[in-house]
Coordinates of C-alpha atoms and ligand atoms in Angstrom, one line a residue:
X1 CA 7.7 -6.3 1.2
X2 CA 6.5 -9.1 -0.9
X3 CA 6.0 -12.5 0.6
X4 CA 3.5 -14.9 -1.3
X5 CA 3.9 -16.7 -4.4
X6 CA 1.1 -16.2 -6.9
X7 CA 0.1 -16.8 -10.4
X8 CA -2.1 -14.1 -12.2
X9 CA -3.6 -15.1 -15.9
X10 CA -5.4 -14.1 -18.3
X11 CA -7.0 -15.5 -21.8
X12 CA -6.4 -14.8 -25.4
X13 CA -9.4 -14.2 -27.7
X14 CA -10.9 -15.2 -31.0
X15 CA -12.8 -11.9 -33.0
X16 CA -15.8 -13.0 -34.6
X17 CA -16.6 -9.9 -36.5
X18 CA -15.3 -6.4 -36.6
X19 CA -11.2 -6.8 -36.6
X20 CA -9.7 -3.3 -37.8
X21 CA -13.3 -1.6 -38.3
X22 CA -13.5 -1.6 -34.5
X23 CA -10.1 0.7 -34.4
X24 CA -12.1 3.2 -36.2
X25 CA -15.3 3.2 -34.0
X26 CA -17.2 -0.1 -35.6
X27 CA -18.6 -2.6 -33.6
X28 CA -16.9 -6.1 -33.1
X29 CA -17.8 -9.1 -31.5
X30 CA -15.2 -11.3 -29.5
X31 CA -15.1 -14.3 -27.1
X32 CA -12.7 -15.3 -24.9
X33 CA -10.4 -18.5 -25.4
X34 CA -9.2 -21.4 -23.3
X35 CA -5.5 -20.5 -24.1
X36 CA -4.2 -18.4 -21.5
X37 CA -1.0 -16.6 -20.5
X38 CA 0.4 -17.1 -17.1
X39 CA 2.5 -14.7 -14.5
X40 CA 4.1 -15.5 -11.9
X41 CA 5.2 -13.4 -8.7
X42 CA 7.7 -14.5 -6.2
X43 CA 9.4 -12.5 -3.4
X44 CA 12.6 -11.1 -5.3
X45 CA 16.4 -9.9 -3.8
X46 CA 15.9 -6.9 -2.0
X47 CA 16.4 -3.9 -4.5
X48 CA 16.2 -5.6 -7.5
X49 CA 13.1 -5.8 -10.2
X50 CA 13.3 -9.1 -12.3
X51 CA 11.5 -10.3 -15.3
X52 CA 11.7 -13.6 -17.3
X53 CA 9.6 -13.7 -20.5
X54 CA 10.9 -16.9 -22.1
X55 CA 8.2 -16.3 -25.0
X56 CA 10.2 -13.7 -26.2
X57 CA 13.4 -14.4 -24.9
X58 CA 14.0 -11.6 -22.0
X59 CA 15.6 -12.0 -19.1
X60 CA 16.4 -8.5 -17.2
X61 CA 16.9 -6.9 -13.7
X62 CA 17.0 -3.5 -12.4
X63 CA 18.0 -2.0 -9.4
X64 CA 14.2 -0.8 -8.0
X65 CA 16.6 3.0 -7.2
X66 CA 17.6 3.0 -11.0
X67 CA 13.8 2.6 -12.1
X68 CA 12.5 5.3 -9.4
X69 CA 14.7 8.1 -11.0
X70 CA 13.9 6.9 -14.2
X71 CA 10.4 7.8 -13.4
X72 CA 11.2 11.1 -12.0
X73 CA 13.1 11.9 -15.5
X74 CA 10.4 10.9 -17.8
X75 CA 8.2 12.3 -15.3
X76 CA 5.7 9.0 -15.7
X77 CA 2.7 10.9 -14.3
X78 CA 0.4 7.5 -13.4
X79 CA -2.6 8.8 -15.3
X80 CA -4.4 5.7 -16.8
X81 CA -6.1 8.1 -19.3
X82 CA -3.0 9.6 -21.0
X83 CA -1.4 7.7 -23.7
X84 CA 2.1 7.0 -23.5
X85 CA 4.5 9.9 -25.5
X86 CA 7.0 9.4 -28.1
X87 CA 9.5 11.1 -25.3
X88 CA 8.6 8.9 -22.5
X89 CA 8.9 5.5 -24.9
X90 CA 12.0 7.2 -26.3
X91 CA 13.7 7.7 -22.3
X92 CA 12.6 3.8 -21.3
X93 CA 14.5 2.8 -24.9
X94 CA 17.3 4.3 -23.9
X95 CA 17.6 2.9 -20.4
X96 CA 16.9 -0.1 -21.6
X97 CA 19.1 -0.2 -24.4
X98 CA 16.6 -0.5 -27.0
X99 CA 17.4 0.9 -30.6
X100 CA 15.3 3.4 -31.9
X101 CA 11.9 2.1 -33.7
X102 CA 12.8 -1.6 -32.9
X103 CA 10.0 -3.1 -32.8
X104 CA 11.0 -7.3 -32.5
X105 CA 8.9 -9.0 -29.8
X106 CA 11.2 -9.0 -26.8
X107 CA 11.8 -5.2 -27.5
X108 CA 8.0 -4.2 -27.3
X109 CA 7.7 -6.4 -24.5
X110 CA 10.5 -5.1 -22.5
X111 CA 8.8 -1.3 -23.3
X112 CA 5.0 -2.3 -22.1
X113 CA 7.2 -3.8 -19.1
X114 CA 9.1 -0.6 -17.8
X115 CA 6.3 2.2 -19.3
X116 CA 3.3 0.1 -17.1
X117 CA 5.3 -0.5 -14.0
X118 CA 6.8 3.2 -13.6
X119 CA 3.5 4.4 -14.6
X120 CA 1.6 2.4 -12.1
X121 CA 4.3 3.2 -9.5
X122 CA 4.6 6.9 -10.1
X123 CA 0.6 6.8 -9.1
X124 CA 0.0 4.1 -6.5
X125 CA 3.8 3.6 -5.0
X126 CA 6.2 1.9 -5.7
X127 CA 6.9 -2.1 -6.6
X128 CA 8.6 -4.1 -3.7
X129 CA 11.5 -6.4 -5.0
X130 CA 9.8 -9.4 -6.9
X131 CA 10.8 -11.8 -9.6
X132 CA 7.7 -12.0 -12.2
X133 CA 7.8 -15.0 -15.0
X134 CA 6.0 -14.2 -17.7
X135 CA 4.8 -17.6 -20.1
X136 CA 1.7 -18.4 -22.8
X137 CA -0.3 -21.1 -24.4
X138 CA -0.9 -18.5 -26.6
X139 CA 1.2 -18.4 -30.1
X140 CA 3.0 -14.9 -30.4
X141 CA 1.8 -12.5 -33.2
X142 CA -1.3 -14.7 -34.5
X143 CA -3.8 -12.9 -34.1
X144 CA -5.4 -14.3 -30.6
X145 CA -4.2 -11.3 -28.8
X146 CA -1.5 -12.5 -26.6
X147 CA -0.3 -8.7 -26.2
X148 CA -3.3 -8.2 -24.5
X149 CA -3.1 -11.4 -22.5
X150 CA 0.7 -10.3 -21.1
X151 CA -0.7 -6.1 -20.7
X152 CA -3.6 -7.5 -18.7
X153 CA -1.7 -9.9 -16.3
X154 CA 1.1 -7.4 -16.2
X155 CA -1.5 -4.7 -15.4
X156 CA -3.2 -7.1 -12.5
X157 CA 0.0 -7.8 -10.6
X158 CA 1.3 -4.1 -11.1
X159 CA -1.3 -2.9 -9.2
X160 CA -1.8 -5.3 -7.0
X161 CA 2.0 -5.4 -6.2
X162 CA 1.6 -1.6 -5.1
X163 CA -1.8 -2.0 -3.5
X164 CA -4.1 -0.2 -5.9
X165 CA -6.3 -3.5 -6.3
X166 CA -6.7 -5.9 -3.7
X167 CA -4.9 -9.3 -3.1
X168 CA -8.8 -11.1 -3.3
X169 CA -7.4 -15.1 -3.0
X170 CA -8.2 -16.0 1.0
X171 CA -5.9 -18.7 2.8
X172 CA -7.2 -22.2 1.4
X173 CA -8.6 -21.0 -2.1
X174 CA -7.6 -21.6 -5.5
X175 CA -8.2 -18.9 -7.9
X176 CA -10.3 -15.7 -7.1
X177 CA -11.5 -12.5 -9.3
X178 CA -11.3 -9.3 -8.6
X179 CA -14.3 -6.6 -8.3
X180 CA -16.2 -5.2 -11.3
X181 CA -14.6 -1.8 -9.8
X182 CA -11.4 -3.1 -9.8
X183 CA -11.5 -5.5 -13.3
X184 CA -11.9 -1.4 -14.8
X185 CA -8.8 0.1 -13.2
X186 CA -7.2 -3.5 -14.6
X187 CA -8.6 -3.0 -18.1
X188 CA -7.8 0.5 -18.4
X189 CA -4.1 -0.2 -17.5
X190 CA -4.1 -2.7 -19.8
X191 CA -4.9 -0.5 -22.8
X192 CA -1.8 1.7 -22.2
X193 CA 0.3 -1.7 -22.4
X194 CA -1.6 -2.4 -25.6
X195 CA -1.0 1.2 -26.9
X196 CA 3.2 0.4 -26.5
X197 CA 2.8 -2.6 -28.6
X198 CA -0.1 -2.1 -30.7
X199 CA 0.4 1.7 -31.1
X200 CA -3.2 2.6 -31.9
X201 CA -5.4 -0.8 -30.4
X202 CA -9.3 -0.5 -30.0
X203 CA -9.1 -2.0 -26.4
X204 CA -11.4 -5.4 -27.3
X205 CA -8.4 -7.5 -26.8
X206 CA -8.1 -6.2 -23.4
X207 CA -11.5 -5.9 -22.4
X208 CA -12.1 -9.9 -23.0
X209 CA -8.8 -10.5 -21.7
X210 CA -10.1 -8.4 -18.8
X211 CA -13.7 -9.7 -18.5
X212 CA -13.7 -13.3 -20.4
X213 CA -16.9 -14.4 -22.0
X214 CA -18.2 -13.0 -24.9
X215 CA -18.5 -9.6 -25.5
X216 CA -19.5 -6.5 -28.3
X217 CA -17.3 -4.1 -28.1
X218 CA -17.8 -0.5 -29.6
X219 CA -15.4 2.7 -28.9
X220 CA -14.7 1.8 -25.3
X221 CA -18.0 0.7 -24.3
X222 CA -18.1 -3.2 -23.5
X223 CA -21.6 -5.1 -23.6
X224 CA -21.9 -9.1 -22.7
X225 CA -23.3 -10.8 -25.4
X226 CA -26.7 -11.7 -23.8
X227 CA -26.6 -15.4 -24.8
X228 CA -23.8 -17.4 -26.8
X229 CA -24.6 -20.4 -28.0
X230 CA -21.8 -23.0 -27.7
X231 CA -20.4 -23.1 -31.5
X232 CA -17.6 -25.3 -32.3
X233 CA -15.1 -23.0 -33.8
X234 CA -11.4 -25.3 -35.3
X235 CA -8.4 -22.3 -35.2
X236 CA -6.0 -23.0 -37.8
X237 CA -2.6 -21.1 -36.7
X238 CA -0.6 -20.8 -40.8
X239 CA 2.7 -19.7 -38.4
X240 CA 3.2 -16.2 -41.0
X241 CA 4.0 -14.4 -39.0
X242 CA 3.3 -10.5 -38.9
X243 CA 2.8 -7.0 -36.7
X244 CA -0.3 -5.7 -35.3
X245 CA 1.1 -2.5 -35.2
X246 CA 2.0 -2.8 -39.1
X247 CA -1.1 -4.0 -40.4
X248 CA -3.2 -1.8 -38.2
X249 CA -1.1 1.5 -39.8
X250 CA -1.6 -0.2 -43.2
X251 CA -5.4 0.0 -43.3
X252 CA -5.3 3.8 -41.7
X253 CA -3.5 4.7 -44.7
X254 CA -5.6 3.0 -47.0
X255 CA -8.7 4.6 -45.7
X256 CA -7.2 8.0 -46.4
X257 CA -6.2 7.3 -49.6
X258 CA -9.4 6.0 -50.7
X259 CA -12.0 7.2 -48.2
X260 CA -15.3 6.6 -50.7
X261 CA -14.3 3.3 -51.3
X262 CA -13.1 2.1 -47.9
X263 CA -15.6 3.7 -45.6
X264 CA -18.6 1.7 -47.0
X265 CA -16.2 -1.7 -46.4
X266 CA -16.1 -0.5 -43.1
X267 CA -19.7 0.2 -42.5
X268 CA -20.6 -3.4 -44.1
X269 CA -18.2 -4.8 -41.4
X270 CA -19.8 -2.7 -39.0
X271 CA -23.0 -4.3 -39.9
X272 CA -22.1 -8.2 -39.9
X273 CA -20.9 -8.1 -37.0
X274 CA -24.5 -6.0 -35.9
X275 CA -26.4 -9.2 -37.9
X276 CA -24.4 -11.7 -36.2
X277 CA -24.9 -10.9 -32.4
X278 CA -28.8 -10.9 -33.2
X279 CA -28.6 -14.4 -35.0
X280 CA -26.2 -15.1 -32.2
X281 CA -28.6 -13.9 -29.0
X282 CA -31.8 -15.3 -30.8
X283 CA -30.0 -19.0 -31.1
X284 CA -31.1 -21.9 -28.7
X285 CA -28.0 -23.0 -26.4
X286 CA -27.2 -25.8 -28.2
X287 CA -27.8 -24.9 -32.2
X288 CA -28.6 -27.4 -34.6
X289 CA -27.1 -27.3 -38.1
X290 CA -30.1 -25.4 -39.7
X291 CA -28.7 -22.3 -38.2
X292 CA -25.2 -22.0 -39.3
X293 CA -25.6 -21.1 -43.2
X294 CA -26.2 -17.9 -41.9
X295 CA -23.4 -17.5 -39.7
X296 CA -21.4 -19.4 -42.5
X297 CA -22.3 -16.3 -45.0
X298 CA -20.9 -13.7 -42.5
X299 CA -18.0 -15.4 -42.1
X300 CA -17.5 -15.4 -46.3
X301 CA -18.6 -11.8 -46.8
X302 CA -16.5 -10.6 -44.3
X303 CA -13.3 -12.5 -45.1
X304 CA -13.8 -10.2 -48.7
X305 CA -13.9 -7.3 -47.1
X306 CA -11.0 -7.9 -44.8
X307 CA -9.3 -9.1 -48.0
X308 CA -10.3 -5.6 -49.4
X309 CA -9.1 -3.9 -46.6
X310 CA -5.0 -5.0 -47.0
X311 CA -4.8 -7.3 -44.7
X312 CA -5.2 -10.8 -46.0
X313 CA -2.1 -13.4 -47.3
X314 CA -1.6 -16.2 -49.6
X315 CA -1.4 -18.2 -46.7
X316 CA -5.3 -17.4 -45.3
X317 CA -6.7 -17.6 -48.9
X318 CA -5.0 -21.2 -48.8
X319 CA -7.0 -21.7 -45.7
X320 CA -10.1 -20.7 -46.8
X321 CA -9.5 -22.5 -50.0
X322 CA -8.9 -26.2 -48.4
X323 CA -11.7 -26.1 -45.5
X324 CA -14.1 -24.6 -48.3
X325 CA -13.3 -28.2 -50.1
X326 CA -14.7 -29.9 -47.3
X327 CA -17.4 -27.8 -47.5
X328 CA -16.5 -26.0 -44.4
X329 CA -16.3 -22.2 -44.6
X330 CA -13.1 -20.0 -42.8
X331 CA -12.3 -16.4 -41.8
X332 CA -9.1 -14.1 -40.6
X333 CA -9.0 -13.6 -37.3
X334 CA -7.5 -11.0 -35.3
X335 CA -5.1 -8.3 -37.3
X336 CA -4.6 -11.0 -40.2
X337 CA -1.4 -10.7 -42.9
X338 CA -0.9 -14.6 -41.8
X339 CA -1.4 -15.8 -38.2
X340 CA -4.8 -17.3 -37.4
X341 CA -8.0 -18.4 -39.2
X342 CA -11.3 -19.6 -37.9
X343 CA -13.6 -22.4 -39.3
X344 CA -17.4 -22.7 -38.4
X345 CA -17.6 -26.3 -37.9
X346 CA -21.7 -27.1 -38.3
X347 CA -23.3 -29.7 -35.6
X348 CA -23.5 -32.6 -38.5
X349 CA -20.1 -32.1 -39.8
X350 CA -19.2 -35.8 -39.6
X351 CA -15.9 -36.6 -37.6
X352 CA -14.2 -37.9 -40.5
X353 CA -14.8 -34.8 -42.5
X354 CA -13.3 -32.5 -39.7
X355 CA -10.5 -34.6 -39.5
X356 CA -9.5 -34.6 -43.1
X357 CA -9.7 -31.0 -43.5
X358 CA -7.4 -30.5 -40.4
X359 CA -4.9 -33.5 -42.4
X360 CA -5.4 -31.5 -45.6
X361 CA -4.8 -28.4 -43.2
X362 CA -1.7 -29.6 -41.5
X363 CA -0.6 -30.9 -45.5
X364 CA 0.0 -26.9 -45.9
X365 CA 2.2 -26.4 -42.6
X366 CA -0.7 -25.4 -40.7
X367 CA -1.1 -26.2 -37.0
X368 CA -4.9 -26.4 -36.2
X369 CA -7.2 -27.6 -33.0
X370 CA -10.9 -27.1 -31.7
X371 CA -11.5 -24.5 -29.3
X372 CA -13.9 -23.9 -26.4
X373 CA -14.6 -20.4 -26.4
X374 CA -16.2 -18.1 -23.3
X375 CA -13.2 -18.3 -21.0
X376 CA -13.4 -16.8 -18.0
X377 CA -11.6 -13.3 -17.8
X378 CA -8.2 -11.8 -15.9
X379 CA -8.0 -14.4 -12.6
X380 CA -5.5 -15.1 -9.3
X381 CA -4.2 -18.5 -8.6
X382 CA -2.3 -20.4 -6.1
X383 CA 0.4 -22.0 -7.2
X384 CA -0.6 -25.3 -6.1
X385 CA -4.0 -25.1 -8.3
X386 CA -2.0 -25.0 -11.8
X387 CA -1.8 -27.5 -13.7
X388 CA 1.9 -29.2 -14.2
X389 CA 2.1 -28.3 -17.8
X390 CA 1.7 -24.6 -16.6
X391 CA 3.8 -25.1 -13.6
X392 CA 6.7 -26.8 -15.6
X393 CA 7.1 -23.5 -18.0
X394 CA 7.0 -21.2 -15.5
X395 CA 10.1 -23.1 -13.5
X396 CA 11.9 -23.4 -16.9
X397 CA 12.8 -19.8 -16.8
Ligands
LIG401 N1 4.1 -14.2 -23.4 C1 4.6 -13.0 -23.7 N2 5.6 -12.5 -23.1 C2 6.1 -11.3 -23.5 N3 5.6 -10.5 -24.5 C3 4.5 -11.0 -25.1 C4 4.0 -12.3 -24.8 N4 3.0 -12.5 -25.6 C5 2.9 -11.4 -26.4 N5 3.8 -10.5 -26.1 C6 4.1 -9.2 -26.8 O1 3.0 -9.0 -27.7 C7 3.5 -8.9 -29.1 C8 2.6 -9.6 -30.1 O2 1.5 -8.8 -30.2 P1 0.7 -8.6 -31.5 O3 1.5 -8.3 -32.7 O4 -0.4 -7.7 -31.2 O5 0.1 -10.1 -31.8 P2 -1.1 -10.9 -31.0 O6 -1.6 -10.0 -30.0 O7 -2.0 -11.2 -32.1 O8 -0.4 -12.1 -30.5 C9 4.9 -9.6 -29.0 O9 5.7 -9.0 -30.0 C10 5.4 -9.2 -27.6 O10 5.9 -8.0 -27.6
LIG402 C1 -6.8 -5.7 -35.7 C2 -7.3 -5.5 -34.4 O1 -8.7 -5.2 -34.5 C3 -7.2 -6.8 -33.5 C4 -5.8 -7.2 -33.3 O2 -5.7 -8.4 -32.7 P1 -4.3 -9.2 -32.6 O3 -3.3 -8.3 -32.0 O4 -3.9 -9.6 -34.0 O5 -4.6 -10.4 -31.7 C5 -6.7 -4.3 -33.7 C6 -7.4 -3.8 -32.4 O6 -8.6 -4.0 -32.3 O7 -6.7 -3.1 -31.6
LIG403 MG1 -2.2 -8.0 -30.2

């Protein structure tokens, strides 16, 4: 049985360099953001599984007998290193009364729900009867990888809930971590709730939702960036909104149409973001403007190539186009095709010139604000350690 009530989060992320290459082996560089998502765990009715996720507009329950048969007929093995099937998603659709291919917000959520928890179950033993309450600072579908915010806190209390991690917050603390041993089994989990929503994800929007900080990420392997300097970064959200899943399958099938001409794209991605953690690990802590033109000519090259690649909109070229008039320069950020964009703001950018590019910004029905970046990673509250904001939109639900 379940008896505490605890809060498990984890942040979103801004990709520096690397979006999309990094599905096909590339390196990419990512940080972790102060906007995180939040889940809650409370003792539920006995026999009965419940999830709120407000974001998306789900509210279900399942009778924990119902689930364990389930997981004997789609014979959910618990192996962290095999990929969901097309049979096993098809079996959870059905019992959960999902059409075929649907692939709206609350559907895919409902899907990473049911596939991680039998899963995880169907290894480590079953969940007890809890309620979880799933909410986000994060925007939806904007490119600052909330899915992998909600696989990693849903892969954290999973296992924790059936004992394969340990409960690490002592009587009279506020948050704890868990060990490096244990962040991997949570990270690896996380991947498989990624590879529901995403369908083919590189696993960097887990590992910094896992690990926090700043990271290079390359084909599974995860290196800390040595040093970061603290940049100030503004995030412009242009609200189009637009699939992951879509726009990653959109590049695959542009690179096997035109292999000679896309690989090279990829390569020159591949090699900004290589360029960019040296400038980045050779910076002082605190740059001064003399070092950003640099950084500022990555970010320009690469918002070409990702333009190149399919993936850019109207919208983002607007973005680019109105900070560039304040002399400020802009990329795409996560899987692009709208969501969010990221502007390098330079150490002597004067703080009437930031604010009129976010008015000129807003002008275009953009939402935009400054970011601190380097978050810590995957983390366990008590309740009474959130902050009221948090702890008003979890009750909401
Ligand atoms: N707070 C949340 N609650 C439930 N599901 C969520 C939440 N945040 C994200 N998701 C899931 O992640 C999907 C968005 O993922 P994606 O298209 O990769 O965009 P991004 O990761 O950039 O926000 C949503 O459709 C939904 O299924
Ligand atoms: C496009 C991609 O590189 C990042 C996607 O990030 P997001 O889901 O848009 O936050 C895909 C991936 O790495 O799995
Ligand atoms: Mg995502």
């Amino acid at each position: 049985m379940w008896t505490r009530e605890l809060v498990v989060s984890a942040p979103g992320k801004v990709i520096l360099h690397g979006e999309h290459a990094v599905v096909l082996g590339k390196v990419a560089l990512a940080v972790a953001l102060d906007l995180r998502t939040f889940l809650r765990l409370r003792p539920g009715a006995e026999g009965r599984l419940s999830v709120s996720l407000p974001g998306v507009g789900v509210r279900r329950s399942w009778d924990t007998p119902d689930l364990r048969a389930l997981r004997e007929r789609i014979a959910a093995d618990g192996d962290e290193s095999k990929s969901p099937s097309v049979e096993q998603l098809d079996a959870l659709r059905e019992f959960a009364g999902i059409a075929a291919g649907a692939s709206a917000p609350d559907s895919l959520a409902t899907l990473a729900f049911l596939y991680m928890c039998l899963a995880i179950s169907a290894k480590y033993g079953d969940v007890p009867s809890v309620d979880i309450v799933v909410c986000s600072e994060l925007p939806t579908g904007a490119g600052l990888g909330s899915s992998a915010a909600y696989a990693v806190c849903l892969a954290a209390a999973l296992l924790m809930l059936c004992g394969a991690i340990s409960c690490p917050l002592q009587e009279g603390e506020s948050t704890a971590r868990w060990t490096e041993e244990e962040l991997t089994l949570i990270n690896s989990w996380a991947f498989r709730g990624e590879q529901v929503i995403h369908g083919n994800p590189s696993g960097v929007d887990n590992a910094v939702g896992t690990w926090g900080g700043a990271l290079r990420y390359q084909a599974g392997k995860i290196t800390p960036l040595k040093r970061v300097p603290t940049l100030r970064i503004l995030l412009t959200n242009t609200k189009v909104p637009r699939s992951t899943k879509i726009l990653v399958a959109g590049v695959k099938e542009k690179i096997l149409k035109f292999p000679a001409i896309m690989n090279p794209v990829l390569d020159s991605i591949d090699a900004i973001s290589q360029e960019c953690q040296s400038v980045l690990e050779a910076m002082p802590a605190n740059p001064s403007a003399e070092h950003y033109p640099v950084l500022e000519e990555f970010f320009d090259i690469n918002q070409h190539h990702l333009n190149v690649l399919g993936v850019g909109h109207p919208s983002l070229d607007r973005l680019c186009q109105v900070t560039a008039s304040h002399s400020l320069h802009s990329k795409l950020t996560g899987a692009g095709g709208g969501g969010c964009g990221i502007t390098l703001l330079p150490p002597d950018t004067s703080p009437l010139a930031v604010e009129a590019a976010k008015q000129d910004l807003c002008a275009c029905g953009f939402e935009c604000w400054e970011t601190k970046i380097g978050a810590p990673g995957v983390t366990l509250h008590c309740c009474s350690s959130l902050s009221a904001q948090v702890l008003h939109a979890l009750a909401q639900s």
